[in-house]
Amino acid sequence: MFSSLFSVFSALLLGFSYLAGAAPVQPVEMIAFAPTITSPKGGEVWPTSSQQIVGWATDNVPSEIQDTTVIVLLGYSANDSENLDYKNPLASGVPIMDGTVQITVPQNLTLRTDYIIVLIGDSGDASNPFTILPTPSLN
């Protein structure tokens, strides 16, 4: 009994001495980068179902995140919120260094003049507001 109690105590003492001698954890610097959205610039009118180009600046992307990807979301500005449609991204897995992606404007949108495009990846940035104009269905 004394032998097994001594073994447990020795193992705990050895474990604590190992932890006490371990090097302290160094903080890792996080890089938050929000690329400037270059398209849409703001004020454009995008018809539903149309093909559009979403663009962002890549000239100052930090080297540490140049291999990351972004998600392109549609939202609208209302009630001090971006009201982003996370469930239906316009594009995902787009390399940040591509700088552009072609998207299709969803068909089922209502007329608004405060739509925005947001890039989500390392951080997020929103475009200036623009309009999406519903097109009549061909039924």
XYZ file of C-alpha atoms in Angstrom:
139
model
C 0.000 0.000 0.000
C 2.744 2.417 1.005
C 4.658 1.513 -2.164
C 1.749 2.315 -4.524
C 0.944 5.549 -2.641
C 4.592 6.550 -2.932
C 4.513 5.759 -6.699
C 1.449 7.943 -7.240
C 2.991 10.788 -5.218
C 6.258 10.485 -7.171
C 4.436 10.533 -10.505
C 2.488 13.657 -9.516
C 5.646 15.373 -8.275
C 7.457 14.503 -11.490
C 4.530 15.802 -13.579
C 4.348 19.107 -11.713
C 8.100 19.610 -11.956
C 7.871 19.074 -15.731
C 5.103 21.671 -16.023
C 6.988 24.159 -13.868
C 10.046 23.839 -16.091
C 8.106 24.217 -19.354
C 8.591 27.397 -21.339
C 5.767 29.926 -21.023
C 3.311 30.105 -23.906
C 4.082 33.034 -26.184
C 1.159 35.030 -27.555
C 0.590 34.824 -31.300
C -0.050 38.065 -33.134
C -3.344 37.935 -34.995
C -3.573 39.822 -38.258
C -6.903 41.457 -39.001
C -7.090 42.633 -42.577
C -10.097 44.068 -44.362
C -9.474 44.512 -48.092
C -11.058 47.508 -49.769
C -13.967 46.459 -51.971
C -13.512 47.978 -55.418
C -16.661 46.608 -57.056
C -19.390 47.462 -56.493
C -18.211 51.021 -55.883
C -21.631 52.184 -54.707
C -24.636 53.529 -56.569
C -24.734 50.752 -59.200
C -27.945 48.966 -60.150
C -27.690 45.181 -60.432
C -30.652 43.301 -61.935
C -31.574 40.026 -60.278
C -30.227 36.921 -62.066
C -27.466 38.994 -63.687
C -23.770 38.113 -63.646
C -21.670 40.664 -61.747
C -18.040 41.019 -60.727
C -17.181 41.581 -57.071
C -13.687 43.032 -56.696
C -11.306 43.920 -53.879
C -7.826 45.384 -53.545
C -4.962 42.905 -53.179
C -1.997 45.279 -53.298
C -1.606 45.470 -49.525
C -2.597 41.963 -48.369
C -0.133 40.931 -45.648
C 2.113 38.052 -46.728
C 0.988 35.974 -43.724
C -2.568 35.695 -45.085
C -2.010 35.629 -48.844
C -2.977 31.948 -48.949
C -6.350 32.441 -47.239
C -9.770 32.394 -48.862
C -12.790 34.666 -48.565
C -16.546 34.289 -48.568
C -18.646 36.858 -50.434
C -21.922 37.700 -48.737
C -24.851 39.879 -49.685
C -26.473 42.054 -47.062
C -28.277 45.329 -46.648
C -27.892 48.216 -44.249
C -30.829 48.658 -41.890
C -31.286 49.227 -38.165
C -27.544 49.777 -37.624
C -26.817 46.272 -38.931
C -25.409 44.723 -42.104
C -28.159 42.023 -42.221
C -25.878 39.514 -43.946
C -27.230 36.402 -45.676
C -24.826 33.856 -44.166
C -26.970 30.929 -45.317
C -26.586 31.781 -49.019
C -23.082 33.063 -49.776
C -22.623 34.513 -53.254
C -19.192 32.838 -53.414
C -16.972 30.905 -51.021
C -13.461 29.499 -50.976
C -12.189 32.306 -53.217
C -8.425 32.915 -52.815
C -7.958 36.390 -51.353
C -5.215 37.142 -53.879
C -7.602 36.584 -56.835
C -9.083 40.034 -56.214
C -12.290 39.322 -58.142
C -15.034 36.751 -58.429
C -18.025 36.530 -60.742
C -21.330 36.035 -58.938
C -24.954 35.617 -59.944
C -27.353 38.049 -58.286
C -30.081 35.955 -56.626
C -33.481 35.991 -58.353
C -35.696 36.232 -55.263
C -34.598 39.652 -53.984
C -36.734 42.695 -53.395
C -35.946 46.211 -54.566
C -33.586 47.916 -52.144
C -31.118 50.746 -52.530
C -28.997 49.760 -49.543
C -27.569 46.366 -50.544
C -23.919 45.759 -49.641
C -21.294 43.167 -50.450
C -19.176 41.919 -47.555
C -15.982 39.874 -47.722
C -15.471 37.500 -44.821
C -12.149 35.756 -44.339
C -9.442 37.036 -42.100
C -11.650 40.009 -41.307
C -14.508 41.685 -43.110
C -15.116 44.750 -45.200
C -18.314 46.097 -46.685
C -18.938 47.827 -49.994
C -20.732 51.103 -50.418
C -24.512 50.683 -50.860
C -25.929 49.773 -54.255
C -29.322 48.811 -55.698
C -30.660 45.437 -56.767
C -33.596 45.692 -59.149
C -35.889 42.674 -59.431
C -36.460 41.576 -63.009
C -39.915 40.404 -64.033
C -40.287 36.648 -64.282
C -40.992 35.216 -67.718
C -44.058 33.140 -66.818
